[in-house]
Structures are given as C-alpha cells and as structure tokens.
Short mmCIF file of C-alpha atoms (C1' of nucleotides) in Angstrom, two decimals:
data_model
loop_
_atom_site.label_atom_id
_atom_site.label_comp_id
_atom_site.label_asym_id
_atom_site.label_seq_id
_atom_site.Cartn_x
_atom_site.Cartn_y
_atom_site.Cartn_z
CA UNK Y 1 79.71 -240.80 -131.53
CA UNK Y 2 80.79 -243.14 -128.72
CA UNK Y 3 78.98 -243.27 -125.42
CA UNK Y 4 82.05 -241.83 -123.84
CA UNK Y 5 82.05 -238.86 -126.13
CA UNK Y 6 78.35 -238.33 -125.63
CA UNK Y 7 78.82 -238.29 -121.91
CA UNK Y 8 81.69 -235.86 -122.09
CA UNK Y 9 79.67 -233.57 -124.34
CA UNK Y 10 76.73 -233.68 -122.03
CA UNK Y 11 78.78 -232.78 -118.98
CA UNK Y 12 80.47 -230.02 -120.90
CA UNK Y 13 77.06 -228.65 -121.86
CA UNK Y 14 76.18 -228.64 -118.20
CA UNK Y 15 79.37 -226.75 -117.41
CA UNK Y 16 78.57 -224.14 -120.05
CA UNK Y 17 75.11 -223.83 -118.58
CA UNK Y 18 76.61 -223.21 -115.17
CA UNK Y 19 78.91 -220.57 -116.57
CA UNK Y 20 76.00 -218.90 -118.30
CA UNK Y 21 73.99 -218.96 -115.10
CA UNK Y 22 76.76 -217.61 -112.97
CA UNK Y 23 77.72 -214.82 -115.33
CA UNK Y 24 74.10 -213.69 -115.49
CA UNK Y 25 73.88 -213.84 -111.73
CA UNK Y 26 77.15 -212.01 -111.28
CA UNK Y 27 75.89 -209.19 -113.43
CA UNK Y 28 72.79 -208.85 -111.31
CA UNK Y 29 74.76 -209.00 -108.10
CA UNK Y 30 77.37 -206.63 -109.42
CA UNK Y 31 74.67 -204.13 -110.27
CA UNK Y 32 73.19 -204.46 -106.82
CA UNK Y 33 76.58 -204.14 -105.19
CA UNK Y 34 77.46 -201.09 -107.22
CA UNK Y 35 74.16 -199.52 -106.27
CA UNK Y 36 74.60 -200.41 -102.63
CA UNK Y 37 78.11 -198.98 -102.40
CA UNK Y 38 77.09 -196.01 -104.51
CA UNK Y 39 77.12 -193.38 -101.81
CA UNK Y 40 77.57 -189.72 -102.65
CA UNK Y 41 81.24 -190.07 -103.36
CA UNK Y 42 80.76 -192.86 -105.86
CA UNK Y 43 77.63 -191.69 -107.53
CA UNK Y 44 79.42 -189.66 -110.12
CA UNK Y 45 81.44 -192.73 -111.04
CA UNK Y 46 78.47 -194.78 -112.06
CA UNK Y 47 78.96 -197.44 -114.64
CA UNK Y 48 81.07 -196.38 -117.55
CA UNK Y 49 82.52 -193.30 -115.84
CA UNK Y 50 84.67 -195.41 -113.60
CA UNK Y 51 85.79 -197.54 -116.49
CA UNK Y 52 86.62 -194.42 -118.49
CA UNK Y 53 88.89 -193.15 -115.77
CA UNK Y 54 90.43 -196.56 -115.36
CA UNK Y 55 91.10 -196.65 -119.02
CA UNK Y 56 92.57 -193.18 -119.20
CA UNK Y 57 94.80 -194.07 -116.31
CA UNK Y 58 95.89 -197.33 -117.83
CA UNK Y 59 96.44 -196.29 -121.42
CA UNK Y 60 96.90 -192.53 -121.33
CA UNK Y 61 94.95 -189.56 -122.70
CA UNK Y 62 92.96 -190.29 -125.81
CA UNK Y 63 90.04 -189.01 -127.78
CA UNK Y 64 86.38 -189.83 -127.49
CA UNK Y 65 86.26 -192.23 -130.41
CA UNK Y 66 89.10 -194.33 -129.07
CA UNK Y 67 87.37 -194.59 -125.72
CA UNK Y 68 84.05 -195.47 -127.30
CA UNK Y 69 85.57 -198.18 -129.46
CA UNK Y 70 87.47 -199.65 -126.56
CA UNK Y 71 84.51 -199.67 -124.20
CA UNK Y 72 81.96 -200.85 -126.74
CA UNK Y 73 79.94 -197.71 -126.25
CA UNK Y 74 78.38 -195.29 -128.66
CA UNK Y 75 80.32 -192.09 -129.17
CA UNK Y 76 77.41 -190.01 -127.96
CA UNK Y 77 77.34 -191.92 -124.70
CA UNK Y 78 81.01 -191.29 -124.12
CA UNK Y 79 80.59 -187.64 -125.02
CA UNK Y 80 77.97 -187.26 -122.31
CA UNK Y 81 79.93 -189.25 -119.77
CA UNK Y 82 82.95 -187.12 -120.52
CA UNK Y 83 80.89 -183.94 -120.18
CA UNK Y 84 79.70 -185.06 -116.77
CA UNK Y 85 83.21 -185.96 -115.72
CA UNK Y 86 84.46 -182.60 -116.93
CA UNK Y 87 81.70 -180.78 -115.07
CA UNK Y 88 82.90 -182.53 -111.94
CA UNK Y 89 86.51 -181.71 -112.63
CA UNK Y 90 87.61 -185.29 -113.05
CA UNK Y 91 88.80 -185.10 -116.63
CA UNK Y 92 89.97 -182.33 -118.95
CA UNK Y 93 89.29 -181.79 -122.62
CA UNK Y 94 91.97 -180.42 -124.93
CA UNK Y 95 91.98 -179.99 -128.69
CA UNK Y 96 93.85 -182.77 -130.42
CA UNK Y 97 97.07 -181.19 -131.75
CA UNK Y 98 97.24 -183.56 -134.70
CA UNK Y 99 93.55 -183.65 -135.66
CA UNK Y 100 91.44 -180.55 -135.59
CA UNK Y 101 88.26 -182.59 -135.23
CA UNK Y 102 89.45 -184.47 -132.20
CA UNK Y 103 89.36 -183.78 -128.51
CA UNK Y 104 91.85 -185.40 -126.22
CA UNK Y 105 90.54 -186.49 -122.84
CA UNK Y 106 92.90 -186.61 -119.90
CA UNK Y 107 92.21 -187.46 -116.29
CA UNK Y 108 92.79 -184.66 -113.82
CA UNK Y 109 94.61 -185.33 -110.56
CA UNK Y 110 91.23 -185.13 -108.85
CA UNK Y 111 89.88 -187.69 -111.29
CA UNK Y 112 92.73 -190.07 -110.67
CA UNK Y 113 92.31 -189.60 -106.97
CA UNK Y 114 88.60 -190.31 -107.10
CA UNK Y 115 89.17 -193.32 -109.30
CA UNK Y 116 91.80 -194.67 -106.95
CA UNK Y 117 89.48 -194.19 -103.99
CA UNK Y 118 86.65 -196.10 -105.65
CA UNK Y 119 89.04 -198.76 -106.76
CA UNK Y 120 90.48 -199.11 -103.27
CA UNK Y 121 87.00 -199.37 -101.81
CA UNK Y 122 86.08 -202.09 -104.24
CA UNK Y 123 89.31 -203.94 -103.71
CA UNK Y 124 88.69 -203.78 -99.99
CA UNK Y 125 85.21 -205.12 -100.59
CA UNK Y 126 86.57 -208.05 -102.54
CA UNK Y 127 89.16 -208.68 -99.88
CA UNK Y 128 86.33 -208.83 -97.42
CA UNK Y 129 84.12 -211.01 -99.55
CA UNK Y 130 86.91 -213.42 -100.40
CA UNK Y 131 88.38 -213.37 -96.93
CA UNK Y 132 88.21 -217.12 -96.50
CA UNK Y 133 89.51 -218.04 -99.94
CA UNK Y 134 92.98 -219.38 -100.38
CA UNK Y 135 95.42 -217.13 -102.23
CA UNK Y 136 95.60 -219.83 -104.87
CA UNK Y 137 91.87 -219.76 -105.49
CA UNK Y 138 91.86 -215.99 -105.70
CA UNK Y 139 94.67 -216.07 -108.15
CA UNK Y 140 92.97 -218.71 -110.24
CA UNK Y 141 89.76 -216.70 -110.29
CA UNK Y 142 91.61 -213.59 -111.42
CA UNK Y 143 93.40 -215.49 -114.15
CA UNK Y 144 90.31 -217.23 -115.47
CA UNK Y 145 88.31 -214.01 -115.44
CA UNK Y 146 91.06 -212.35 -117.44
CA UNK Y 147 90.99 -215.13 -119.98
CA UNK Y 148 87.20 -215.08 -120.12
CA UNK Y 149 87.21 -211.36 -120.78
CA UNK Y 150 89.82 -211.65 -123.47
CA UNK Y 151 87.79 -214.36 -125.15
CA UNK Y 152 84.57 -212.36 -124.84
CA UNK Y 153 86.23 -209.22 -126.09
CA UNK Y 154 87.68 -210.94 -129.13
CA UNK Y 155 84.31 -212.52 -129.86
CA UNK Y 156 82.46 -209.24 -129.46
CA UNK Y 157 84.82 -207.27 -131.61
CA UNK Y 158 85.63 -209.70 -134.40
CA UNK Y 159 82.67 -211.06 -136.34
CA UNK N 8 105.64 -208.31 -90.27
CA UNK N 9 108.32 -210.31 -92.09
CA UNK N 10 109.43 -209.46 -95.59
CA UNK N 11 107.84 -212.65 -96.71
CA UNK N 12 104.52 -211.71 -95.25
CA UNK N 13 104.75 -208.23 -96.67
CA UNK N 14 105.37 -209.64 -100.10
CA UNK N 15 102.51 -212.07 -99.83
CA UNK N 16 100.16 -209.32 -98.71
CA UNK N 17 101.24 -207.08 -101.53
CA UNK N 18 100.72 -209.77 -104.12
CA UNK N 19 97.36 -210.59 -102.64
CA UNK N 20 96.38 -206.93 -102.95
CA UNK N 21 97.38 -207.11 -106.57
CA UNK N 22 95.23 -210.19 -107.05
CA UNK N 23 92.24 -208.46 -105.53
CA UNK N 24 92.86 -205.53 -107.82
CA UNK N 25 92.88 -207.87 -110.79
CA UNK N 26 89.63 -209.43 -109.68
CA UNK N 27 88.08 -206.01 -109.25
CA UNK N 28 89.26 -204.99 -112.70
CA UNK N 29 88.06 -208.11 -114.39
CA UNK N 30 84.66 -208.11 -112.75
CA UNK N 31 84.13 -204.50 -113.82
CA UNK N 32 85.26 -205.36 -117.32
CA UNK N 33 83.08 -208.44 -117.45
CA UNK N 34 80.07 -206.36 -116.57
CA UNK N 35 80.80 -203.97 -119.41
CA UNK N 36 81.39 -206.78 -121.86
CA UNK N 37 78.36 -208.64 -120.65
CA UNK N 38 76.23 -205.58 -121.25
CA UNK N 39 77.66 -205.18 -124.72
CA UNK N 40 77.16 -208.85 -125.49
CA UNK N 41 73.60 -208.80 -124.24
CA UNK N 42 72.88 -205.77 -126.38
CA UNK N 43 74.56 -207.31 -129.40
CA UNK N 44 72.66 -210.59 -129.14
CA UNK N 45 69.45 -208.74 -128.33
CA UNK N 46 67.62 -209.45 -131.53
CA UNK N 47 63.83 -209.42 -131.70
CA UNK N 48 63.46 -212.71 -129.94
CA UNK N 49 65.56 -211.66 -127.00
CA UNK N 50 64.47 -208.11 -126.65
CA UNK N 51 61.62 -208.88 -124.36
CA UNK N 52 63.98 -210.77 -122.09
CA UNK N 53 66.18 -207.82 -121.34
CA UNK N 54 68.04 -207.78 -118.10
CA UNK N 55 65.97 -208.85 -115.16
CA UNK N 56 63.20 -210.43 -117.22
CA UNK N 57 65.39 -213.34 -118.13
CA UNK N 58 66.52 -213.76 -114.57
CA UNK N 59 62.92 -213.65 -113.37
CA UNK N 60 61.96 -216.49 -115.68
CA UNK N 61 65.05 -218.42 -114.68
CA UNK N 62 64.13 -217.97 -111.08
CA UNK N 63 60.52 -218.96 -111.52
CA UNK N 64 61.68 -222.04 -113.36
CA UNK N 65 64.23 -222.94 -110.73
CA UNK N 66 62.26 -222.29 -107.56
CA UNK N 67 58.61 -222.36 -108.59
CA UNK N 68 55.79 -219.82 -108.67
CA UNK N 69 56.07 -217.06 -106.11
CA UNK N 70 54.88 -213.58 -105.44
CA UNK N 71 56.39 -210.27 -106.43
CA UNK N 72 57.98 -209.52 -103.08
CA UNK N 73 59.81 -212.82 -102.99
CA UNK N 74 61.17 -212.22 -106.45
CA UNK N 75 62.22 -208.69 -105.63
CA UNK N 76 64.02 -209.76 -102.47
CA UNK N 77 65.76 -212.59 -104.22
CA UNK N 78 66.90 -210.49 -107.16
CA UNK N 79 67.84 -207.42 -105.15
CA UNK N 80 65.36 -205.32 -107.04
CA UNK N 81 62.74 -202.87 -105.93
CA UNK N 82 59.23 -204.25 -105.86
CA UNK N 83 58.05 -201.65 -108.33
CA UNK N 84 60.67 -202.74 -110.81
CA UNK N 85 59.56 -206.34 -110.54
CA UNK N 86 55.93 -205.30 -110.86
CA UNK N 87 56.69 -203.61 -114.17
CA UNK N 88 58.84 -206.42 -115.44
CA UNK N 89 56.10 -208.84 -114.54
CA UNK N 90 53.52 -206.68 -116.29
CA UNK N 91 55.61 -206.68 -119.44
CA UNK N 92 56.11 -210.42 -119.22
CA UNK N 93 52.40 -210.92 -118.74
CA UNK N 94 51.59 -208.68 -121.68
CA UNK N 95 53.81 -210.92 -123.76
CA UNK N 96 52.22 -214.06 -122.41
CA UNK N 97 55.36 -215.32 -120.72
CA UNK N 98 54.08 -215.36 -117.15
CA UNK N 99 50.68 -215.52 -115.48
CA UNK N 100 49.39 -213.71 -112.42
CA UNK N 101 47.07 -215.42 -109.97
CA UNK N 102 45.75 -214.26 -106.60
CA UNK N 103 47.65 -215.78 -103.73
CA UNK N 104 45.26 -218.25 -102.06
CA UNK N 105 46.81 -217.77 -98.63
CA UNK N 106 47.32 -213.99 -98.69
CA UNK N 107 44.72 -211.72 -100.20
CA UNK N 108 47.31 -209.01 -100.81
CA UNK N 109 49.63 -211.20 -102.78
CA UNK N 110 49.85 -212.20 -106.42
CA UNK N 111 51.51 -215.40 -107.41
CA UNK N 112 53.60 -215.29 -110.56
CA UNK N 113 54.02 -218.43 -112.63
CA UNK N 114 55.84 -218.94 -115.89
CA UNK N 115 53.67 -219.97 -118.82
CA UNK N 116 54.79 -222.73 -121.18
CA UNK N 117 55.61 -220.00 -123.69
CA UNK N 118 57.69 -218.24 -121.07
CA UNK N 119 59.63 -221.35 -120.23
CA UNK N 120 60.16 -222.01 -123.89
CA UNK N 121 61.44 -218.51 -124.53
CA UNK N 122 63.69 -218.68 -121.51
CA UNK N 123 65.11 -221.99 -122.63
CA UNK N 124 65.76 -220.60 -126.08
CA UNK N 125 67.65 -217.61 -124.75
CA UNK N 126 69.53 -219.81 -122.38
CA UNK N 127 70.48 -222.22 -125.14
CA UNK N 128 71.66 -219.35 -127.31
CA UNK N 129 73.82 -218.04 -124.53
CA UNK N 130 75.18 -221.43 -123.69
CA UNK N 131 76.04 -221.88 -127.34
CA UNK N 132 77.76 -218.52 -127.29
CA UNK N 133 79.87 -219.53 -124.32
CA UNK N 134 80.68 -222.82 -125.96
CA UNK N 135 81.91 -220.84 -128.92
CA UNK N 136 83.83 -218.32 -126.87
CA UNK N 137 85.47 -220.97 -124.73
CA UNK N 138 86.03 -223.36 -127.60
CA UNK N 139 89.73 -223.66 -126.98
CA UNK N 140 89.56 -224.01 -123.21
CA UNK N 141 90.17 -227.33 -121.57
CA UNK N 142 87.15 -228.92 -119.87
CA UNK N 143 89.05 -228.59 -116.61
CA UNK N 144 89.44 -224.85 -116.99
CA UNK N 145 85.79 -224.43 -117.86
CA UNK N 146 84.80 -226.43 -114.86
CA UNK N 147 87.09 -224.46 -112.60
CA UNK N 148 85.69 -221.19 -113.92
CA UNK N 149 82.13 -222.35 -113.30
CA UNK N 150 82.98 -223.46 -109.79
CA UNK N 151 84.83 -220.30 -108.83
CA UNK N 152 82.09 -218.10 -110.27
CA UNK N 153 79.55 -220.00 -108.21
CA UNK N 154 81.59 -219.48 -105.08
CA UNK N 155 82.14 -215.82 -105.91
CA UNK N 156 78.42 -215.28 -106.36
CA UNK N 157 77.60 -217.04 -103.14
CA UNK N 158 80.10 -214.88 -101.30
CA UNK N 159 78.82 -211.71 -102.97
CA UNK N 160 75.24 -212.63 -102.28
CA UNK N 161 75.88 -213.31 -98.62
CA UNK N 162 77.77 -210.03 -98.33
CA UNK N 163 75.07 -208.06 -100.10
CA UNK N 164 72.26 -209.49 -98.05
CA UNK N 165 73.80 -209.61 -94.60
CA UNK N 166 75.04 -206.33 -93.21
"C1'" DA Q 11 90.22 -179.28 -155.01
"C1'" DC Q 12 86.55 -181.80 -154.28
"C1'" DA Q 13 84.04 -186.08 -152.61
"C1'" DG Q 14 83.64 -189.04 -149.17
"C1'" DA Q 15 84.91 -190.38 -144.52
"C1'" DT Q 16 85.47 -189.27 -139.70
"C1'" DA Q 17 85.26 -186.75 -134.86
"C1'" DG Q 18 82.50 -184.92 -131.82
"C1'" DC Q 19 78.26 -182.90 -130.46
"C1'" DT Q 20 73.04 -182.38 -129.78
"C1'" DG Q 21 68.24 -183.92 -130.08
"C1'" DT Q 22 65.34 -187.51 -129.11
"C1'" DA Q 23 63.75 -192.04 -127.64
"C1'" DT Q 24 63.91 -196.17 -124.79
"C1'" DC Q 25 64.63 -198.95 -120.93
"C1'" DA Q 26 65.79 -200.36 -116.29
"C1'" DT Q 27 65.60 -198.82 -112.04
"C1'" DA Q 28 64.55 -196.36 -107.56
"C1'" DC Q 29 61.77 -193.69 -104.35
"C1'" DA Q 30 57.49 -191.94 -102.69
"C1'" DG Q 31 52.78 -192.32 -102.25
"C1'" DT Q 32 48.28 -195.13 -102.48
"C1'" DT Q 33 45.15 -198.85 -101.47
"C1'" DA Q 34 43.89 -203.11 -99.75
"C1'" DA Q 35 44.71 -206.88 -96.82
"C1'" DT Q 36 47.04 -208.93 -92.92
"C1'" DT Q 37 49.00 -209.18 -88.31
"C1'" DC Q 38 49.80 -207.48 -83.88
"C1'" DT Q 39 48.38 -205.52 -79.40
"C1'" DG Q 40 45.99 -203.84 -75.56
"C1'" DC W 23 37.96 -208.10 -80.79
"C1'" DA W 24 38.85 -203.24 -82.61
"C1'" DG W 25 42.05 -200.17 -83.86
"C1'" DA W 26 47.13 -199.60 -85.03
"C1'" DA W 27 51.02 -200.93 -87.28
"C1'" DT W 28 52.79 -203.64 -91.12
"C1'" DT W 29 53.03 -205.55 -95.54
"C1'" DA W 30 51.92 -206.61 -100.79
"C1'" DA W 31 51.25 -204.75 -104.94
"C1'" DC W 32 50.64 -201.10 -107.83
"C1'" DT W 33 51.11 -196.18 -109.89
"C1'" DG W 34 53.31 -191.71 -110.51
"C1'" DT W 35 57.45 -189.60 -111.25
"C1'" DA W 36 62.38 -188.98 -111.67
"C1'" DT W 37 67.03 -190.34 -113.02
"C1'" DG W 38 70.61 -192.39 -115.50
"C1'" DA W 39 72.73 -195.05 -119.15
"C1'" DT W 40 72.39 -195.96 -123.55
"C1'" DA W 41 71.51 -195.91 -128.71
"C1'" DC W 42 70.38 -193.88 -133.16
"C1'" DA W 43 69.90 -190.09 -136.30
"C1'" DG W 44 71.25 -185.81 -137.81
"C1'" DC W 45 74.55 -181.83 -137.79
"C1'" DT W 46 78.98 -179.30 -138.47
"C1'" DA W 47 83.78 -179.04 -138.82
"C1'" DT W 48 87.73 -181.23 -140.30
"C1'" DC W 49 90.53 -184.56 -142.62
"C1'" DT W 50 92.12 -187.74 -146.54
"C1'" DG W 51 92.64 -189.81 -150.97
"C1'" DT W 52 92.49 -189.34 -155.74
#
DNA sequence: ACAGATAGCTGTATCATACAGTTAATTCTG
DNA sequence: CAGAATTAACTGTATGATACAGCTATCTGT
C-alpha cells in the first residue's frame, strides 16, 4: 500500500467515524426533540405511530404484516400500535377481502389530519432550525439522507 | 410575492418535508440497526450508555448532572445508566472533591475499550454501507450532519 | 384433504425514560 | 452567621415501545 493510499484510507476512516458520531448524536437529539415537542396533541403519535400513518398515507391501506416488515418492527408491536391508533380514531381496521386471516389498516380522515399537523409542525421546526442554511445545503442534506437511508435499509434487510 | 419567489418557497417547503421524512426514517432504521447489531457484547451499551462513554472519553470525567444536561436526559436516567455501567465495570464513581453532593464519573480502561470496540464495529458497518459512495459524498454527509446536530442542539437548548 | 406455513392477537418480559419525592450538601440572604 | 432556598444524587413508581413465545384461524401446496 502506498503512502498516498494509506493517507486516504486514514482520512476516510476519520470521516466514517464522524458519520457514526453524528448519527448517534442525531438519534439522541431527535429523541429529545420529539419528547420536547410531544405536547398533548402529539403524544398519541409517539415513535412508530407517526411513521405508521405516514406509511399508510404514502403507500395505501395494508395489513399488519406488511407494515411490520416495512418498518422493521415485530408484528405484535404493530398490532398494539394499531390498536391504540384505532382507539383514538386515527385508523380503521377492516377484514381483508382476499385473505380471511388478514386485517387491512386504513387511515381515517382524522388520522390523516393529525399526521399532517404533526408533519407540518416538524417541517416548521426544521425550517426554523435550518433558517440560515442555503437552499443548496438543505437540498444536499435531504438528498444525502435519502441515500443513507436507502443504503441502511438495504443493508438491514438483505443479509 | 413573485411567481419565482413562490416557486422557490414551495420547493423549499418540499425540501424541508424531505428532511423531516428522512430524519424520522433514519431514527427508525437506526433503532433497528442498533437492535440487530446488539449482540452480547453490545447489549450493555444500549442507547445512552454508549453515548455516556463517548462523552466521558471526549470531555473527561464529570458528574451526573453535567452528563444529564449534556445528553438531554433526566438525572435519574443517567443515575441508573451509570449504575449499570458501574456494575459492569465500565465506569467508576468517585466523590467530587470540590462538592460534597457530587459524584464524579470516570470511564475505566475496560469501559474505554468496550466503547472503542462498539465504535469500531459501527464505523465498519458504515464503511460497508457506504462502500460505493465517493469520499466527497461521505465527507459532505458528515459535515452536514454535524451542522444539523449543532443547529438542533442549539434549538433544543435555547428557548 | 391434510400438513405446514402464515396473519393477527394476547401474555409476558425487558429496557429506557420521566416525574415526584427524599436526603444531604451547598449557597444565598438578612 | 443561622436559617432559607437551591442543588446533586438517588429511589420509588409509572409509562411506553419493543420483542419473543404461544395461540387460533385461515390459507396453500402437494
């Protein structure tokens, strides 16, 4: 290995270390932020619940297994989340017409509304936080995060 | 407002929405990844424990309150994390010489070693996940994540 | 048609976290 | 300087998200 290659490798290691650090930190901060903004209106959309509604909105009604697989969650967890969401009138359960075992979960109008409100609040928050960023930097961040997630998702799901 | 401005604003909203989406997704994937890689060796470094050791390593021994404030965690949570870490021999408690109420937490050699091992494993994972990224893109991601975290941290701590 | 797989649910356990209350030590104030 | 207010750490208790194991009903392939 040439000196040049060694140096490049070393700096790349450092970059990976930074990424690792920042992702870990982001998760802590994200938790804290979620908790901080988790007033009464949001509390029912803790964690996965929000993502469930997002997912139902984005990809249409689907059954519990599909949701669980997509969100990397155990089926029992999704079942309970869905029960809570149903109790609060944010989703509806219906028997799957093509599979007697299945239950199709759909968002209710109230659920979509609540989801949109939380999403808007968060988007506003990011607009606030990133107020002094250039549009280019914001766009780059969004793009790289998307690519990171795709890579992570592939990695998580494949091996 | 000109059409041009309206369009720019709209696209910027969309960018913020993407960022919001991707951060939420990253947190879910990060959770899943942490759980998946959480074999015996890692299990004791769940969540905040790892960050505590990182922090002690980066900024030196300090008391529980300082840690809690820095990590946006309740003091009681840190107390319990610290107790678990002490039970496992990864940190040491010592009375604060300048404040009889305080307890100074220091990482033990074993703790630093464990932390480094987890960190190396994660860094390796990211190297794997981002194998086909250009060094420039990795560097940009690291930089933007750092800036995002700084912005988030300031926002969380200020108002 | 039956054996094995699958969908969803329930019971149970764990873990991270917060909030409230307790005790001891420090700092402030009159 | 003595009592009051504050702070550090800890403990009790509650909640919430999650996983795993076991259960029942249904489906699918041979």
